[in-house]
Coordinates of C-alpha atoms in Angstrom, one line a residue:
X1 CA 0.0 0.0 0.0
X2 CA 1.3 3.5 -0.9
X3 CA 2.9 5.1 2.1
X4 CA 1.5 8.6 1.2
X5 CA -2.1 7.1 1.1
X6 CA -1.6 5.6 4.6
X7 CA -0.1 8.9 5.9
X8 CA -3.0 11.0 4.6
X9 CA -5.7 8.6 5.4
X10 CA -4.6 8.0 9.0
X11 CA -4.0 11.8 9.5
X12 CA -7.5 12.7 8.2
X13 CA -9.2 10.0 10.3
X14 CA -7.3 11.1 13.4
X15 CA -8.2 14.8 12.9
X16 CA -11.8 14.0 12.2
X17 CA -12.0 11.9 15.4
X18 CA -10.5 14.8 17.4
X19 CA -13.0 17.3 15.8
X20 CA -15.9 14.9 16.5
X21 CA -14.9 14.6 20.2
X22 CA -14.7 18.4 20.4
X23 CA -18.1 18.8 18.9
X24 CA -19.6 16.2 21.3
X25 CA -17.9 18.1 24.2
X26 CA -16.2 14.9 25.4
X27 CA -12.8 15.1 27.2
X28 CA -10.3 15.8 24.5
X29 CA -7.2 14.9 26.4
X30 CA -7.7 11.1 26.2
X31 CA -8.6 11.4 22.5
X32 CA -5.4 13.3 21.7
X33 CA -3.3 10.8 23.7
X34 CA -5.0 7.8 22.0
X35 CA -4.8 9.2 18.5
X36 CA -1.2 10.2 19.1
X37 CA -0.2 6.7 20.2
X38 CA -2.1 5.1 17.3
X39 CA -0.3 7.4 14.8
X40 CA 3.0 6.5 16.4
X41 CA 2.3 2.8 16.0
X42 CA 1.3 3.5 12.3
X43 CA 4.5 5.3 11.7
X44 CA 6.6 2.4 13.1
X45 CA 4.6 0.1 10.8
X46 CA 5.6 2.4 8.0
X47 CA 9.3 2.0 9.0
X48 CA 9.6 5.6 10.2
X49 CA 11.3 6.8 13.4
X50 CA 9.5 8.5 16.3
X51 CA 9.7 12.3 15.6
X52 CA 11.3 13.3 18.9
X53 CA 14.8 14.7 19.1
X54 CA 17.2 12.4 21.1
X55 CA 14.4 9.9 21.8
X56 CA 15.7 7.0 23.9
X57 CA 13.8 3.8 23.1
X58 CA 12.7 1.4 25.8
X59 CA 13.9 -1.5 23.6
X60 CA 10.3 -2.5 23.0
X61 CA 8.3 -1.2 20.1
X62 CA 5.1 -1.8 22.1
X63 CA 6.3 0.5 24.9
X64 CA 8.0 3.2 22.9
X65 CA 4.7 5.2 22.3
X66 CA 4.1 5.3 26.1
X67 CA 7.7 6.4 26.5
X68 CA 6.8 9.4 24.2
X69 CA 4.1 10.4 26.8
X70 CA 6.6 10.2 29.6
X71 CA 9.1 12.3 27.7
X72 CA 6.6 14.9 26.8
X73 CA 5.4 15.2 30.4
X74 CA 8.9 15.7 31.6
X75 CA 9.6 18.4 29.0
X76 CA 6.3 20.2 29.7
X77 CA 6.6 20.1 33.5
X78 CA 10.1 21.6 33.3
X79 CA 8.8 24.5 31.1
X80 CA 5.3 25.8 30.4
X81 CA 3.7 23.2 32.6
X82 CA 5.2 24.6 35.8
X83 CA 4.0 28.2 34.9
X84 CA 0.5 26.9 34.4
X85 CA 0.5 25.1 37.8
X86 CA 1.8 28.0 39.7
X87 CA -0.7 30.4 38.2
X88 CA -3.5 27.9 39.0
X89 CA -2.3 27.9 42.6
X90 CA -2.2 31.7 42.9
X91 CA -5.7 32.1 41.4
X92 CA -7.1 29.6 43.9
X93 CA -5.5 31.3 46.8
X94 CA -6.9 34.7 45.7
X95 CA -10.3 33.2 45.7
X96 CA -9.8 31.6 49.1
X97 CA -8.9 34.9 50.8
X98 CA -11.7 36.8 49.0
X99 CA -9.4 39.0 46.9
X100 CA -11.0 38.1 43.6
X101 CA -14.4 39.3 45.0
X102 CA -12.9 42.6 46.1
X103 CA -11.5 43.2 42.6
X104 CA -14.7 42.3 40.8
X105 CA -16.7 44.6 43.2
X106 CA -14.2 47.5 42.7
X107 CA -14.5 47.3 38.9
X108 CA -18.3 46.7 38.6
X109 CA -19.5 49.3 41.2
X110 CA -18.8 52.4 39.1
X111 CA -21.0 51.0 36.3
X112 CA -24.2 51.7 38.3
X113 CA -23.4 55.4 38.1
X114 CA -23.4 55.7 34.3
X115 CA -26.9 56.4 32.9
X116 CA -26.4 56.3 29.1
X117 CA -27.2 52.7 28.1
X118 CA -25.3 52.5 24.9
X119 CA -22.2 54.3 26.3
X120 CA -22.2 51.4 28.8
X121 CA -21.9 48.8 26.0
X122 CA -18.2 49.4 25.0
X123 CA -17.3 50.3 28.6
X124 CA -18.7 47.0 30.0
X125 CA -17.1 45.1 27.2
X126 CA -13.7 46.5 28.0
X127 CA -14.3 46.2 31.8
X128 CA -15.2 42.5 31.3
X129 CA -12.0 41.9 29.4
X130 CA -10.1 43.6 32.2
X131 CA -11.8 41.3 34.7
X132 CA -10.7 38.2 32.6
X133 CA -7.2 39.0 34.0
X134 CA -8.6 37.9 37.4
X135 CA -11.1 35.3 36.2
X136 CA -9.6 33.8 33.0
X137 CA -12.3 31.2 32.5
X138 CA -15.0 32.7 30.1
X139 CA -17.7 30.6 31.7
X140 CA -16.8 31.5 35.3
X141 CA -16.5 35.2 34.4
X142 CA -19.9 35.1 32.7
X143 CA -21.5 33.5 35.8
X144 CA -19.9 36.3 38.1
X145 CA -21.0 39.1 35.7
X146 CA -24.5 37.7 35.3
X147 CA -24.9 37.6 39.1
X148 CA -23.4 41.0 39.8
X149 CA -23.4 43.2 36.7
X150 CA -26.4 42.0 34.7
X151 CA -29.0 43.3 37.2
X152 CA -27.3 46.7 37.2
X153 CA -27.3 46.9 33.4
X154 CA -31.0 46.0 33.3
X155 CA -31.8 48.6 35.9
X156 CA -29.9 51.2 33.7
X157 CA -32.3 50.3 30.9
X158 CA -30.1 48.0 28.8
X159 CA -32.0 45.2 27.0
X160 CA -31.5 41.7 28.1
X161 CA -30.0 40.6 24.8
X162 CA -27.5 43.5 24.6
X163 CA -26.4 42.9 28.2
X164 CA -26.1 39.2 27.5
X165 CA -24.1 39.7 24.3
X166 CA -21.6 42.0 26.1
X167 CA -21.2 39.6 29.0
X168 CA -20.8 36.6 26.6
X169 CA -17.9 38.4 24.9
X170 CA -16.1 39.6 28.0
X171 CA -13.3 37.0 28.1
X172 CA -11.6 37.3 24.8
X173 CA -8.1 38.4 23.9
X174 CA -6.9 40.6 26.7
X175 CA -3.1 40.6 26.6
X176 CA -1.8 38.8 29.7
X177 CA 1.3 36.8 30.5
X178 CA -0.9 34.7 32.8
X179 CA -2.8 33.1 30.0
X180 CA -1.9 29.4 29.6
X181 CA -2.3 29.7 25.8
X182 CA 0.2 32.6 25.7
X183 CA 2.6 30.6 27.9
X184 CA 2.4 27.7 25.5
X185 CA 2.9 29.8 22.4
X186 CA 5.9 31.7 23.9
X187 CA 7.5 28.5 24.9
X188 CA 7.2 27.2 21.3
X189 CA 8.4 30.4 19.7
X190 CA 11.5 30.3 21.9
X191 CA 12.6 27.3 19.9
X192 CA 12.9 29.5 16.8
X193 CA 16.3 30.9 16.3
X194 CA 15.0 34.5 15.9
X195 CA 13.1 34.2 19.2
X196 CA 15.6 32.3 21.4
X197 CA 15.1 33.1 25.0
X198 CA 11.7 34.7 24.4
X199 CA 9.6 34.9 27.6
X200 CA 5.9 35.0 27.8
X201 CA 6.1 38.6 29.0
X202 CA 8.1 39.6 25.9
X203 CA 5.7 37.8 23.7
X204 CA 2.6 39.4 25.2
X205 CA 3.8 43.0 25.4
X206 CA 6.0 43.1 22.3
X207 CA 3.7 41.2 19.9
X208 CA 0.3 40.1 21.3
X209 CA -0.7 43.5 22.8
X210 CA 0.2 45.4 19.6
X211 CA -2.7 43.6 17.9
X212 CA -5.0 42.6 20.7
X213 CA -5.4 46.1 22.3
X214 CA -6.4 47.9 19.1
X215 CA -8.7 44.9 18.3
X216 CA -10.4 45.2 21.6
X217 CA -11.0 48.9 21.1
X218 CA -12.3 48.2 17.6
X219 CA -14.7 45.5 18.8
X220 CA -15.9 47.8 21.6
X221 CA -16.9 50.4 18.9
X222 CA -18.6 47.7 16.7
X223 CA -20.4 46.4 19.8
X224 CA -21.9 49.9 20.3
X225 CA -23.3 50.3 16.8
X226 CA -24.4 46.7 16.4
X227 CA -26.3 46.4 19.7
X228 CA -27.9 49.7 19.1
X229 CA -29.0 48.6 15.6
X230 CA -30.3 45.3 16.8
X231 CA -32.3 46.9 19.6
X232 CA -33.9 49.3 17.1
X233 CA -34.7 46.3 14.9
X234 CA -36.3 44.5 17.8
X235 CA -38.5 47.5 18.7
X236 CA -39.5 47.9 15.1
X237 CA -40.6 44.3 14.8
X238 CA -42.1 44.3 18.3
X239 CA -40.1 41.1 19.0
X240 CA -38.0 41.0 22.1
X241 CA -36.8 37.4 21.7
X242 CA -36.4 37.2 25.5
X243 CA -38.2 37.7 28.7
X244 CA -37.7 41.2 30.0
X245 CA -38.4 40.2 33.5
X246 CA -35.5 39.4 35.7
X247 CA -35.2 39.3 39.4
X248 CA -32.5 41.8 40.3
X249 CA -29.9 41.0 42.9
X250 CA -27.7 43.4 44.6
X251 CA -23.9 43.5 44.0
X252 CA -22.3 41.7 47.0
X253 CA -21.2 44.2 49.6
X254 CA -17.5 43.9 50.5
X255 CA -16.9 44.8 54.2
X256 CA -13.7 46.4 55.2
X257 CA -11.9 49.8 55.1
X258 CA -10.4 51.7 52.2
X259 CA -6.9 50.3 52.7
X260 CA -8.2 46.7 52.8
X261 CA -10.3 47.2 49.6
X262 CA -7.4 48.9 47.8
X263 CA -4.8 46.3 48.6
X264 CA -7.0 43.3 48.1
X265 CA -8.3 44.6 44.8
X266 CA -4.7 44.9 43.5
X267 CA -3.5 41.5 44.8
X268 CA -5.1 39.3 42.1
X269 CA -3.4 41.3 39.3
X270 CA -0.2 42.1 41.2
X271 CA 1.8 39.5 39.2
X272 CA 0.9 41.5 36.1
X273 CA 1.7 44.8 37.8
X274 CA 5.2 43.4 38.6
X275 CA 5.8 42.2 35.1
X276 CA 4.6 45.6 33.7
X277 CA 6.9 47.5 36.1
X278 CA 9.9 45.3 35.1
X279 CA 9.1 45.7 31.4
X280 CA 8.7 49.5 31.8
X281 CA 11.9 49.8 33.8
X282 CA 13.8 47.8 31.1
X283 CA 12.3 50.0 28.4
X284 CA 13.3 53.2 30.1
X285 CA 16.7 52.3 31.5
X286 CA 17.8 49.9 28.8
X287 CA 19.0 47.5 31.4
X288 CA 17.9 43.8 31.3
X289 CA 15.5 43.1 34.1
X290 CA 14.4 39.5 34.0
X291 CA 11.3 38.8 36.2
X292 CA 9.7 35.6 35.1
X293 CA 6.0 34.8 35.5
X294 CA 6.9 32.3 38.2
X295 CA 9.0 34.7 40.2
X296 CA 6.3 37.5 39.9
X297 CA 3.6 35.0 41.1
X298 CA 5.7 33.8 44.1
X299 CA 6.5 37.4 45.1
X300 CA 2.7 38.2 44.9
X301 CA 1.9 35.0 46.9
X302 CA 4.4 36.0 49.6
X303 CA 2.9 39.5 49.7
X304 CA -0.6 38.1 50.0
X305 CA 0.4 36.0 53.0
X306 CA 1.9 39.0 54.7
X307 CA -1.3 41.0 54.1
X308 CA -3.4 38.1 55.5
X309 CA -1.1 37.9 58.6
X310 CA -1.5 41.6 59.2
X311 CA -5.3 41.5 58.5
X312 CA -5.9 38.6 60.9
X313 CA -3.2 39.6 63.4
X314 CA -1.0 36.6 63.0
X315 CA -3.8 34.0 63.4
X316 CA -2.5 30.5 62.6
X317 CA -5.5 30.0 60.2
X318 CA -3.7 32.3 57.7
X319 CA -1.0 29.7 57.1
X320 CA -3.6 26.9 57.0
X321 CA -5.3 28.8 54.1
X322 CA -2.2 28.7 52.0
X323 CA -3.1 25.0 51.4
X324 CA -5.5 26.5 48.8
X325 CA -2.5 27.5 46.7
X326 CA -1.2 24.0 46.4
X327 CA -4.7 22.5 45.8
X328 CA -5.0 25.1 43.1
X329 CA -1.8 23.9 41.5
X330 CA -3.3 20.4 41.5
X331 CA -6.4 21.8 39.9
X332 CA -4.3 23.1 37.0
X333 CA -2.9 19.7 36.2
X334 CA -5.6 19.0 33.5
X335 CA -4.4 22.0 31.6
X336 CA -0.8 20.7 31.7
X337 CA -2.2 17.3 30.6
X338 CA -3.9 18.9 27.7
X339 CA -0.6 20.5 26.6
X340 CA 1.1 17.1 26.8
X341 CA -1.8 15.4 25.0
X342 CA -1.5 17.9 22.2
X343 CA 2.2 17.4 22.0
X344 CA 1.8 13.6 21.8
X345 CA -0.8 14.0 19.0
X346 CA 1.4 16.3 17.0
X347 CA 4.3 13.9 17.6
X348 CA 2.2 11.2 15.9
X349 CA 1.4 13.5 13.0
X350 CA 5.2 14.3 12.7
X351 CA 6.1 10.6 12.9
X352 CA 3.9 9.5 10.0
X353 CA 5.5 12.3 7.9
X354 CA 2.5 14.6 7.7
X355 CA 4.2 17.7 9.1
X356 CA 7.1 17.3 6.7
X357 CA 4.7 17.0 3.8
X358 CA 2.8 20.2 5.0
X359 CA 6.1 22.0 5.2
X360 CA 7.0 21.0 1.7
X361 CA 3.6 22.1 0.4
X362 CA 4.2 25.5 1.9
X363 CA 7.5 26.1 0.1
X364 CA 5.8 27.6 -3.0
X365 CA 4.3 30.3 -0.8
X366 CA 7.7 31.7 0.1
X367 CA 8.6 34.8 -1.9
X368 CA 5.3 34.9 -4.0
X369 CA 3.7 37.8 -2.2
X370 CA 1.1 35.4 -0.8
X371 CA 2.6 35.1 2.7
X372 CA -0.9 35.7 4.3
X373 CA -2.3 32.4 2.8
X374 CA -1.0 30.1 5.5
X375 CA -2.2 32.2 8.5
X376 CA -5.5 32.7 6.6
X377 CA -6.0 28.9 6.2
X378 CA -5.2 28.3 9.9
X379 CA -7.7 31.1 11.0
X380 CA -10.4 29.6 8.7
X381 CA -9.8 26.1 10.2
X382 CA -9.9 27.7 13.7
X383 CA -13.3 29.3 12.9
X384 CA -14.8 26.1 11.6
X385 CA -13.7 23.9 14.6
X386 CA -14.4 26.5 17.3
X387 CA -17.9 27.4 16.0
X388 CA -18.8 23.7 15.7
X389 CA -17.3 22.7 19.1
X390 CA -17.5 25.8 21.2
X391 CA -14.0 25.3 22.3
X392 CA -11.0 27.4 21.3
X393 CA -8.3 26.6 23.8
X394 CA -8.0 22.9 23.0
X395 CA -7.4 23.7 19.3
X396 CA -4.8 26.3 20.1
X397 CA -2.9 23.9 22.2
X398 CA -3.1 21.3 19.5
X399 CA -1.8 23.7 16.9
X400 CA 1.0 25.3 18.9
X401 CA 3.7 22.7 18.1
X402 CA 3.1 23.3 14.4
X403 CA 3.6 27.1 14.5
X404 CA 7.4 27.2 14.1
X405 CA 7.9 24.4 11.5
X406 CA 5.0 25.7 9.3
X407 CA 6.3 29.2 9.5
X408 CA 9.9 28.1 8.6
X409 CA 8.6 26.1 5.6
X410 CA 6.5 29.1 4.4
X411 CA 9.4 31.5 4.9
X412 CA 7.3 33.8 7.2
X413 CA 7.6 35.0 10.8
X414 CA 6.1 32.6 13.4
X415 CA 4.5 35.6 15.0
X416 CA 2.3 36.1 11.9
X417 CA 0.9 32.7 12.7
X418 CA 0.9 32.6 16.5
X419 CA -0.9 35.9 17.0
X420 CA -3.8 35.4 14.5
X421 CA -4.2 31.7 15.6
X422 CA -4.3 32.5 19.3
X423 CA -6.6 35.5 19.0
X424 CA -9.0 33.9 16.5
X425 CA -9.6 30.9 18.8
X426 CA -10.6 33.1 21.7
X427 CA -12.8 35.5 19.6
X428 CA -14.7 32.8 17.7
X429 CA -15.7 31.1 20.9
X430 CA -18.5 33.7 21.5
X431 CA -19.9 33.0 18.0
X432 CA -20.5 29.3 18.8
X433 CA -24.1 28.4 19.9
X434 CA -22.7 25.4 21.7
X435 CA -20.0 27.3 23.7
X436 CA -20.4 27.0 27.4
X437 CA -20.3 30.8 27.9
X438 CA -23.1 31.3 25.3
X439 CA -25.3 28.6 26.8
X440 CA -24.9 30.0 30.3
X441 CA -25.8 33.6 29.2
X442 CA -28.7 32.3 27.1
X443 CA -30.1 30.4 30.0
X444 CA -29.8 33.3 32.4
X445 CA -31.5 35.9 30.1
X446 CA -34.0 33.3 29.0
X447 CA -33.1 33.5 25.3
X448 CA -32.3 31.1 22.6
X449 CA -28.5 30.6 22.1
X450 CA -28.9 31.6 18.4
X451 CA -30.3 35.0 19.6
X452 CA -27.2 35.6 21.7
X453 CA -25.0 34.5 18.7
X454 CA -26.8 37.0 16.5
X455 CA -25.7 39.7 18.9
X456 CA -22.1 38.5 19.3
X457 CA -21.3 37.4 15.7
X458 CA -20.8 40.8 14.0
X459 CA -18.5 42.3 16.7
X460 CA -16.4 39.1 17.0
X461 CA -16.1 38.4 13.2
X462 CA -15.3 42.1 12.6
X463 CA -12.7 41.8 15.3
X464 CA -11.2 38.7 13.7
X465 CA -11.0 40.5 10.3
X466 CA -9.5 43.6 11.9
X467 CA -7.0 41.5 13.9
X468 CA -5.9 39.5 10.9
X469 CA -5.3 42.5 8.7
X470 CA -3.4 44.3 11.5
X471 CA -1.3 41.1 12.1
X472 CA -0.4 40.8 8.5
X473 CA 0.6 44.5 8.2
X474 CA 2.7 44.4 11.4
X475 CA 4.4 41.0 11.3
X476 CA 4.8 40.0 7.6

């Protein structure tokens, strides 16, 4: 049997199975592990070697695919995996001491003082994205905003669908070194000779933010006009599409003095503050100041413990609560496992020769003035899978190991792939009627998910187009 036929057939089947599992909302990690192992077995049957540098065989062909998993776990835990774990621990500790609640309260309270409904649309969108620094999960952030901010928006006169659409798009592409997808992308780019030693902070502030911040501002403006237009259309047709009755709940009252509220509102984002200060000092002085995400998080964790000791006057319960940090690290293990599973799957694709074949097919793009084709194809693929499955992060992790080799083959900068790919995955999530965040919002405002998607689709798709064009102009 022709080896190319086996390669393409096995790759297509494996990818289709992964897409099917995504659509069915089944746990994707085991699927990626299993497909990766099967592809490695197929590659060995084709007489090819396992595509891992300096791979040490167990001496048994039956055990070597499992050894790939072990090797990938070791590599991941020593790099991006540890960052993900330590961030998971810090977020959990912030929740346990109530700091996240203080931050959310501090940012949402001023909203109630603004009376113009449509002025609120872009402001709430940008505020929600700022809050995603503290609550990175789109679903969790939506739940918090629906409980605290939604009643305030309704009281201000905002329609349920407009408020729901803004909340559904709150967690998108805010530039943060604490994002697990940014950590994974920066780790992969560091393997490229042009980006050797690249940290996640450098990636986010030197590349990601240059595109994501203008895109967020652009989406905020589109949101304003689109929600206003849709509300007018609803009034004209006398069809609300949702129940206008909603039991309002008061924003949780945070007890404590000004100093407590100020300090504890800053603590959840203090790692970012430290990274920004270090980055600014380096930019101004020209001196190299290397503060990694891990160090910034540990400094913040130590500061938080000191604040808790002062607040509770040295009570021993303060130290007992630090256990939440380590439990949070354990809770982040599934994200690390997803990184490893994606690496194993890509190793399988590399081992059967598919990645080499894709690289060869990209050679004709180089120098033909069509350098945007590869990023465009990847963004289109992202749109298809994310809209059908409602999941963007799993796809991003699965594609991360391909960024550098595909970029090298096409003769383009890896940044021109990583930025559009990462941003598109997060933006398209709010366009999927099966995305968890859309379903949560739809259920709360008593609307059909498609009604929410009608409100989110234009701002998000417009954002993707704007983001892609800007990325091609800046990084090609």
